[in-house]
PDB file of C-alpha atoms in Angstrom:
ATOM      1  CA  ASP A   8     110.295 102.012 104.358  1.00  0.00           C
ATOM      2  CA  THR A   9     107.006 104.757 106.026  1.00  0.00           C
ATOM      3  CA  GLU A  10     105.988 109.185 105.467  1.00  0.00           C
ATOM      4  CA  VAL A  11     104.077 107.874 109.178  1.00  0.00           C
ATOM      5  CA  THR A  12     106.132 107.243 112.423  1.00  0.00           C
ATOM      6  CA  GLN A  13     104.852 106.056 115.662  1.00  0.00           C
ATOM      7  CA  THR A  14     106.071 105.725 118.862  1.00  0.00           C
ATOM      8  CA  PRO A  15     106.791 103.585 120.634  1.00  0.00           C
ATOM      9  CA  LYS A  16     106.455 100.133 118.084  1.00  0.00           C
ATOM     10  CA  HIS A  17     105.016  98.280 121.028  1.00  0.00           C
ATOM     11  CA  LEU A  18     104.206  98.957 124.643  1.00  0.00           C
ATOM     12  CA  VAL A  19     103.725  96.786 127.758  1.00  0.00           C
ATOM     13  CA  MET A  20     101.018  98.561 130.730  1.00  0.00           C
ATOM     14  CA  GLY A  21      99.541  97.084 133.546  1.00  0.00           C
ATOM     15  CA  MET A  22      95.421  97.861 134.575  1.00  0.00           C
ATOM     16  CA  THR A  23      96.817 101.433 135.995  1.00  0.00           C
ATOM     17  CA  ASN A  24      99.436 102.466 134.185  1.00  0.00           C
ATOM     18  CA  LYS A  25      98.983 106.247 131.615  1.00  0.00           C
ATOM     19  CA  LYS A  26     100.746 105.690 129.073  1.00  0.00           C
ATOM     20  CA  SER A  27     100.866 107.765 125.671  1.00  0.00           C
ATOM     21  CA  LEU A  28     101.445 106.468 121.666  1.00  0.00           C
ATOM     22  CA  LYS A  29     102.680 108.877 119.714  1.00  0.00           C
ATOM     23  CA  CYS A  30     101.969 109.377 116.305  1.00  0.00           C
ATOM     24  CA  GLU A  31     104.421 111.628 114.127  1.00  0.00           C
ATOM     25  CA  GLN A  32     103.839 112.827 110.336  1.00  0.00           C
ATOM     26  CA  HIS A  33     106.281 116.433 108.746  1.00  0.00           C
ATOM     27  CA  MET A  34     104.263 115.503 105.424  1.00  0.00           C
ATOM     28  CA  GLY A  35     102.402 118.534 105.726  1.00  0.00           C
ATOM     29  CA  HIS A  36      98.736 117.031 106.546  1.00  0.00           C
ATOM     30  CA  ARG A  37      95.764 118.112 107.581  1.00  0.00           C
ATOM     31  CA  ALA A  38      93.789 115.387 109.003  1.00  0.00           C
ATOM     32  CA  MET A  39      95.363 112.650 110.920  1.00  0.00           C
ATOM     33  CA  TYR A  40      93.280 109.306 112.219  1.00  0.00           C
ATOM     34  CA  TRP A  41      93.241 106.575 114.676  1.00  0.00           C
ATOM     35  CA  TYR A  42      93.412 102.442 114.059  1.00  0.00           C
ATOM     36  CA  LYS A  43      92.947 100.312 116.322  1.00  0.00           C
ATOM     37  CA  GLN A  44      93.345  96.781 114.628  1.00  0.00           C
ATOM     38  CA  LYS A  45      92.519  92.834 117.067  1.00  0.00           C
ATOM     39  CA  ALA A  46      95.033  90.394 115.514  1.00  0.00           C
ATOM     40  CA  LYS A  47      92.973  88.500 111.953  1.00  0.00           C
ATOM     41  CA  LYS A  48      90.762  91.421 112.120  1.00  0.00           C
ATOM     42  CA  PRO A  49      91.089  94.885 109.693  1.00  0.00           C
ATOM     43  CA  PRO A  50      91.703  98.100 111.358  1.00  0.00           C
ATOM     44  CA  GLU A  51      88.171 100.037 113.246  1.00  0.00           C
ATOM     45  CA  LEU A  52      88.906 103.881 112.832  1.00  0.00           C
ATOM     46  CA  MET A  53      87.948 105.342 116.834  1.00  0.00           C
ATOM     47  CA  PHE A  54      88.769 108.966 115.584  1.00  0.00           C
ATOM     48  CA  VAL A  55      89.535 111.747 113.501  1.00  0.00           C
ATOM     49  CA  TYR A  56      91.720 114.692 113.194  1.00  0.00           C
ATOM     50  CA  SER A  57      90.913 117.215 110.884  1.00  0.00           C
ATOM     51  CA  TYR A  58      92.666 120.979 110.372  1.00  0.00           C
ATOM     52  CA  GLU A  59      93.604 119.810 114.356  1.00  0.00           C
ATOM     53  CA  LYS A  60      89.681 119.742 115.476  1.00  0.00           C
ATOM     54  CA  LEU A  61      88.617 116.841 116.481  1.00  0.00           C
ATOM     55  CA  SER A  62      85.649 115.508 113.954  1.00  0.00           C
ATOM     56  CA  ILE A  63      84.721 112.106 114.937  1.00  0.00           C
ATOM     57  CA  ASN A  64      85.055 110.159 118.193  1.00  0.00           C
ATOM     58  CA  GLU A  65      83.317 106.308 117.154  1.00  0.00           C
ATOM     59  CA  SER A  66      81.633 106.153 120.693  1.00  0.00           C
ATOM     60  CA  VAL A  67      85.784 104.850 121.556  1.00  0.00           C
ATOM     61  CA  PRO A  68      85.379 104.290 125.697  1.00  0.00           C
ATOM     62  CA  SER A  69      86.872 107.890 127.698  1.00  0.00           C
ATOM     63  CA  ARG A  70      89.431 105.606 128.458  1.00  0.00           C
ATOM     64  CA  PHE A  71      91.496 106.484 125.173  1.00  0.00           C
ATOM     65  CA  SER A  72      91.896 110.017 125.351  1.00  0.00           C
ATOM     66  CA  PRO A  73      93.243 111.874 121.824  1.00  0.00           C
ATOM     67  CA  GLU A  74      95.034 114.811 121.623  1.00  0.00           C
ATOM     68  CA  CYS A  75      96.031 116.666 118.553  1.00  0.00           C
ATOM     69  CA  PRO A  76      98.442 119.941 119.513  1.00  0.00           C
ATOM     70  CA  ASN A  77      99.977 120.728 115.915  1.00  0.00           C
ATOM     71  CA  SER A  78      99.106 119.640 112.343  1.00  0.00           C
ATOM     72  CA  SER A  79     101.557 117.167 112.872  1.00  0.00           C
ATOM     73  CA  LEU A  80     101.648 115.385 115.460  1.00  0.00           C
ATOM     74  CA  LEU A  81      98.599 113.300 117.163  1.00  0.00           C
ATOM     75  CA  ASN A  82      98.398 111.218 119.908  1.00  0.00           C
ATOM     76  CA  LEU A  83      96.956 109.049 121.753  1.00  0.00           C
ATOM     77  CA  HIS A  84      96.279 108.852 126.063  1.00  0.00           C
ATOM     78  CA  LEU A  85      95.473 105.949 127.715  1.00  0.00           C
ATOM     79  CA  HIS A  86      94.434 105.512 131.270  1.00  0.00           C
ATOM     80  CA  ALA A  87      93.006 102.233 132.659  1.00  0.00           C
ATOM     81  CA  LEU A  88      92.769  99.823 130.303  1.00  0.00           C
ATOM     82  CA  GLN A  89      91.594  96.525 129.808  1.00  0.00           C
ATOM     83  CA  PRO A  90      92.507  93.423 128.816  1.00  0.00           C
ATOM     84  CA  GLU A  91      90.355  93.163 125.984  1.00  0.00           C
ATOM     85  CA  ASP A  92      92.347  96.370 124.086  1.00  0.00           C
ATOM     86  CA  SER A  93      94.860  94.971 123.879  1.00  0.00           C
ATOM     87  CA  ALA A  94      95.847  95.937 120.378  1.00  0.00           C
ATOM     88  CA  LEU A  95      97.942  97.497 116.802  1.00  0.00           C
ATOM     89  CA  TYR A  96      97.525  99.893 117.530  1.00  0.00           C
ATOM     90  CA  LEU A  97      97.390 102.779 113.877  1.00  0.00           C
ATOM     91  CA  CYS A  98      97.692 106.257 113.462  1.00  0.00           C
ATOM     92  CA  ALA A  99      96.830 107.622 109.739  1.00  0.00           C
ATOM     93  CA  SER A 100      96.567 110.420 107.991  1.00  0.00           C
ATOM     94  CA  SER A 101      96.195 112.712 104.590  1.00  0.00           C
ATOM     95  CA  PRO A 102      96.738 115.613 102.876  1.00  0.00           C
ATOM     96  CA  GLY A 103      93.729 117.849 102.846  1.00  0.00           C
ATOM     97  CA  ALA A 104      90.296 117.785 106.115  1.00  0.00           C
ATOM     98  CA  ALA A 105      88.903 115.102 106.756  1.00  0.00           C
ATOM     99  CA  ARG A 106      85.979 115.572 104.833  1.00  0.00           C
ATOM    100  CA  ALA A 107      87.808 114.905 101.512  1.00  0.00           C
ATOM    101  CA  LEU A 108      86.621 111.756 100.451  1.00  0.00           C
ATOM    102  CA  ASN A 109      88.949 111.643  96.775  1.00  0.00           C
ATOM    103  CA  GLN A 110      92.297 111.761  99.036  1.00  0.00           C
ATOM    104  CA  PRO A 111      94.135 108.444 100.016  1.00  0.00           C
ATOM    105  CA  GLN A 112      95.274 107.846 103.794  1.00  0.00           C
ATOM    106  CA  HIS A 113      99.457 106.969 104.646  1.00  0.00           C
ATOM    107  CA  PHE A 114     100.181 104.635 107.854  1.00  0.00           C
ATOM    108  CA  GLY A 115     102.062 103.987 110.562  1.00  0.00           C
ATOM    109  CA  ASP A 116     103.415 101.170 111.142  1.00  0.00           C
ATOM    110  CA  GLY A 117     101.520 100.711 114.782  1.00  0.00           C
ATOM    111  CA  THR A 118     102.324 100.719 117.952  1.00  0.00           C
ATOM    112  CA  ARG A 119     101.897  97.067 119.487  1.00  0.00           C
ATOM    113  CA  LEU A 120     100.189  97.324 123.146  1.00  0.00           C
ATOM    114  CA  SER A 121      99.602  94.872 124.868  1.00  0.00           C
ATOM    115  CA  ILE A 122      97.735  95.364 128.919  1.00  0.00           C
ATOM    116  CA  LEU A 123      98.627  93.289 131.166  1.00  0.00           C
TER     117      LEU A 123
ATOM    118  CA  ASP B   7      77.789 101.802 106.098  1.00  0.00           C
ATOM    119  CA  ALA B   8      78.669 100.472 102.280  1.00  0.00           C
ATOM    120  CA  LYS B   9      80.190  96.526 103.692  1.00  0.00           C
ATOM    121  CA  THR B  10      82.238  94.997 101.025  1.00  0.00           C
ATOM    122  CA  THR B  11      82.592  91.481 100.475  1.00  0.00           C
ATOM    123  CA  GLN B  12      85.895  89.361  99.263  1.00  0.00           C
ATOM    124  CA  PRO B  13      86.879  86.741  99.038  1.00  0.00           C
ATOM    125  CA  PRO B  14      89.026  84.658 102.417  1.00  0.00           C
ATOM    126  CA  SER B  15      91.630  83.847 100.664  1.00  0.00           C
ATOM    127  CA  MET B  16      93.286  83.085  96.757  1.00  0.00           C
ATOM    128  CA  ASP B  17      96.259  81.489  95.314  1.00  0.00           C
ATOM    129  CA  CYS B  18      98.515  82.625  93.208  1.00  0.00           C
ATOM    130  CA  ALA B  19     101.178  82.021  90.146  1.00  0.00           C
ATOM    131  CA  GLU B  20     104.279  83.500  90.638  1.00  0.00           C
ATOM    132  CA  GLY B  21     104.862  86.027  87.537  1.00  0.00           C
ATOM    133  CA  ARG B  22     100.757  85.856  87.028  1.00  0.00           C
ATOM    134  CA  ALA B  23      98.038  88.721  86.884  1.00  0.00           C
ATOM    135  CA  ALA B  24      96.669  87.973  90.316  1.00  0.00           C
ATOM    136  CA  ASN B  25      92.504  89.438  90.040  1.00  0.00           C
ATOM    137  CA  LEU B  26      91.082  89.722  93.527  1.00  0.00           C
ATOM    138  CA  PRO B  27      87.473  90.764  93.517  1.00  0.00           C
ATOM    139  CA  CYS B  28      85.270  93.135  96.122  1.00  0.00           C
ATOM    140  CA  ASN B  29      80.792  93.186  96.139  1.00  0.00           C
ATOM    141  CA  HIS B  30      80.404  96.492  96.961  1.00  0.00           C
ATOM    142  CA  SER B  31      76.409  96.413  96.493  1.00  0.00           C
ATOM    143  CA  THR B  32      75.714  98.598  98.964  1.00  0.00           C
ATOM    144  CA  ILE B  33      78.008 102.730  98.004  1.00  0.00           C
ATOM    145  CA  SER B  34      76.742 105.282  97.089  1.00  0.00           C
ATOM    146  CA  GLY B  35      76.765 107.260  94.208  1.00  0.00           C
ATOM    147  CA  ASN B  36      80.057 109.446  96.355  1.00  0.00           C
ATOM    148  CA  GLU B  37      81.999 106.916  97.730  1.00  0.00           C
ATOM    149  CA  TYR B  38      85.090 106.286  96.738  1.00  0.00           C
ATOM    150  CA  VAL B  39      87.283 102.319  96.744  1.00  0.00           C
ATOM    151  CA  TYR B  40      89.761 101.574  97.337  1.00  0.00           C
ATOM    152  CA  TRP B  41      92.189  99.100  98.548  1.00  0.00           C
ATOM    153  CA  TYR B  42      94.661  98.454 100.372  1.00  0.00           C
ATOM    154  CA  ARG B  43      96.927  95.680 101.219  1.00  0.00           C
ATOM    155  CA  GLN B  44      98.486  94.954 104.833  1.00  0.00           C
ATOM    156  CA  ILE B  45     101.574  92.856 104.746  1.00  0.00           C
ATOM    157  CA  HIS B  46     102.409  90.506 108.817  1.00  0.00           C
ATOM    158  CA  SER B  47     103.329  93.268 110.995  1.00  0.00           C
ATOM    159  CA  GLN B  48     103.033  96.971 109.382  1.00  0.00           C
ATOM    160  CA  GLY B  49     100.275  98.836 108.528  1.00  0.00           C
ATOM    161  CA  PRO B  50      98.189  98.366 105.767  1.00  0.00           C
ATOM    162  CA  GLN B  51      99.894 100.066 102.521  1.00  0.00           C
ATOM    163  CA  TYR B  52      97.706 102.079  99.878  1.00  0.00           C
ATOM    164  CA  ILE B  53      96.842 100.732  96.283  1.00  0.00           C
ATOM    165  CA  ILE B  54      95.047 102.089  94.582  1.00  0.00           C
ATOM    166  CA  HIS B  55      91.376 103.871  94.435  1.00  0.00           C
ATOM    167  CA  GLY B  56      88.925 105.167  91.965  1.00  0.00           C
ATOM    168  CA  LEU B  57      85.235 106.026  91.231  1.00  0.00           C
ATOM    169  CA  LYS B  58      83.685 105.198  88.690  1.00  0.00           C
ATOM    170  CA  ASN B  59      86.041 105.009  85.595  1.00  0.00           C
ATOM    171  CA  ASN B  60      88.478 102.816  85.745  1.00  0.00           C
ATOM    172  CA  GLU B  61      91.863 103.522  86.996  1.00  0.00           C
ATOM    173  CA  THR B  62      95.687 102.526  86.498  1.00  0.00           C
ATOM    174  CA  ASN B  63      99.140 102.912  88.305  1.00  0.00           C
ATOM    175  CA  GLU B  64     102.499 101.729  88.647  1.00  0.00           C
ATOM    176  CA  MET B  65     101.118  98.843  91.548  1.00  0.00           C
ATOM    177  CA  ALA B  66      98.027  97.992  90.235  1.00  0.00           C
ATOM    178  CA  SER B  67      94.649  98.127  87.859  1.00  0.00           C
ATOM    179  CA  LEU B  68      91.351  98.293  89.167  1.00  0.00           C
ATOM    180  CA  ILE B  69      88.437  97.624  86.875  1.00  0.00           C
ATOM    181  CA  ILE B  70      84.875  99.297  88.538  1.00  0.00           C
ATOM    182  CA  THR B  71      81.447  98.008  87.421  1.00  0.00           C
ATOM    183  CA  GLU B  72      79.729 100.136  85.489  1.00  0.00           C
ATOM    184  CA  ASP B  73      76.461  99.940  88.430  1.00  0.00           C
ATOM    185  CA  ARG B  74      79.702 100.261  90.578  1.00  0.00           C
ATOM    186  CA  LYS B  75      78.019  97.962  92.752  1.00  0.00           C
ATOM    187  CA  SER B  76      81.473  95.246  92.090  1.00  0.00           C
ATOM    188  CA  SER B  77      85.414  95.779  91.889  1.00  0.00           C
ATOM    189  CA  THR B  78      87.769  94.224  90.825  1.00  0.00           C
ATOM    190  CA  LEU B  79      92.394  94.606  91.407  1.00  0.00           C
ATOM    191  CA  ILE B  80      94.722  93.826  89.272  1.00  0.00           C
ATOM    192  CA  LEU B  81      98.356  93.370  89.511  1.00  0.00           C
ATOM    193  CA  PRO B  82      99.553  92.520  86.353  1.00  0.00           C
ATOM    194  CA  HIS B  83     102.839  89.933  87.555  1.00  0.00           C
ATOM    195  CA  ALA B  84     102.503  89.017  91.576  1.00  0.00           C
ATOM    196  CA  THR B  85     105.986  88.495  93.073  1.00  0.00           C
ATOM    197  CA  LEU B  86     106.270  86.637  96.336  1.00  0.00           C
ATOM    198  CA  ARG B  87     106.486  90.342  97.468  1.00  0.00           C
ATOM    199  CA  ASP B  88     103.175  90.301  96.713  1.00  0.00           C
ATOM    200  CA  THR B  89     101.810  88.463  99.309  1.00  0.00           C
ATOM    201  CA  ALA B  90      99.608  89.805 101.800  1.00  0.00           C
ATOM    202  CA  VAL B  91      96.288  90.784 103.830  1.00  0.00           C
ATOM    203  CA  TYR B  92      94.685  92.721 100.809  1.00  0.00           C
ATOM    204  CA  TYR B  93      91.454  94.857 101.818  1.00  0.00           C
ATOM    205  CA  CYS B  94      89.066  96.173  99.127  1.00  0.00           C
ATOM    206  CA  ILE B  95      87.483  99.561 101.391  1.00  0.00           C
ATOM    207  CA  VAL B  96      84.288 102.295 101.052  1.00  0.00           C
ATOM    208  CA  ARG B  97      85.230 105.616 102.208  1.00  0.00           C
ATOM    209  CA  VAL B  98      82.305 107.272 103.323  1.00  0.00           C
ATOM    210  CA  GLU B  99      81.650 110.463 104.501  1.00  0.00           C
ATOM    211  CA  ARG B 100      80.429 110.869 108.123  1.00  0.00           C
ATOM    212  CA  GLY B 101      79.638 114.518 109.583  1.00  0.00           C
ATOM    213  CA  TYR B 102      83.172 116.289 108.693  1.00  0.00           C
ATOM    214  CA  GLY B 103      85.171 113.503 108.066  1.00  0.00           C
ATOM    215  CA  ASN B 104      85.016 110.683 106.413  1.00  0.00           C
ATOM    216  CA  LYS B 105      85.935 107.282 106.936  1.00  0.00           C
ATOM    217  CA  LEU B 106      87.613 103.842 105.870  1.00  0.00           C
ATOM    218  CA  VAL B 107      85.077 101.199 106.230  1.00  0.00           C
ATOM    219  CA  PHE B 108      87.492  98.068 106.133  1.00  0.00           C
ATOM    220  CA  GLY B 109      86.330  94.400 104.505  1.00  0.00           C
ATOM    221  CA  ALA B 110      87.624  90.773 105.626  1.00  0.00           C
ATOM    222  CA  GLY B 111      90.123  91.873 103.184  1.00  0.00           C
ATOM    223  CA  THR B 112      92.068  87.966 100.868  1.00  0.00           C
ATOM    224  CA  ILE B 113      94.871  86.843 101.764  1.00  0.00           C
ATOM    225  CA  LEU B 114      96.940  86.394  98.680  1.00  0.00           C
ATOM    226  CA  ARG B 115      99.394  83.538  98.701  1.00  0.00           C
ATOM    227  CA  VAL B 116     101.219  84.060  95.668  1.00  0.00           C
ATOM    228  CA  LYS B 117     103.759  80.285  94.704  1.00  0.00           C
ATOM    229  CA  SER B 118     106.176  80.162  92.517  1.00  0.00           C
TER     230      SER B 118
END
């Protein structure tokens, strides 16, 4: 069981659809992260939020739009995705500011996204 | 970003210690080494981390060489449930945040 909850677990969408991925944690963590993981590859960082402000964007295409409405919630809005965007999208959180190197990140089990 | 190098796969007998090596020769002085594992269809699970001293917790031990260019994760008594992909990671500073730079991972197969 994980304390970072991601919904939905699976999502299939067409290239013209708009959908959102949701991530929630109630551990009081102040940093939250989105990662993308392609099959048989390690996770790659997409975005980092620290105290609800975007602190890192790893040059992610604008068809991915993150949002952090409060300290417990992180969304990833999807629009006009391409088939190569099919992947496992992972959310993580860590206790303090995102600059803290000595605090583990805790991951959810991800949303498996398929683009038709 | 500092990179890590791990063997692609290893086998271990159940009940024996599993020793997973990792090279991180470009690590900087304030960058931590983290280990995570990922079982199929789940998110990465935190195992342990360290800066320069050896560390131990209820899951594993982490041995970091004095020059910090390599480390070894030790699972003292491997069980079948420890079969997973193990990632050695360097946590690097990046602007106002930091990032986990994952290596390619080692597939550990624990066999009975």
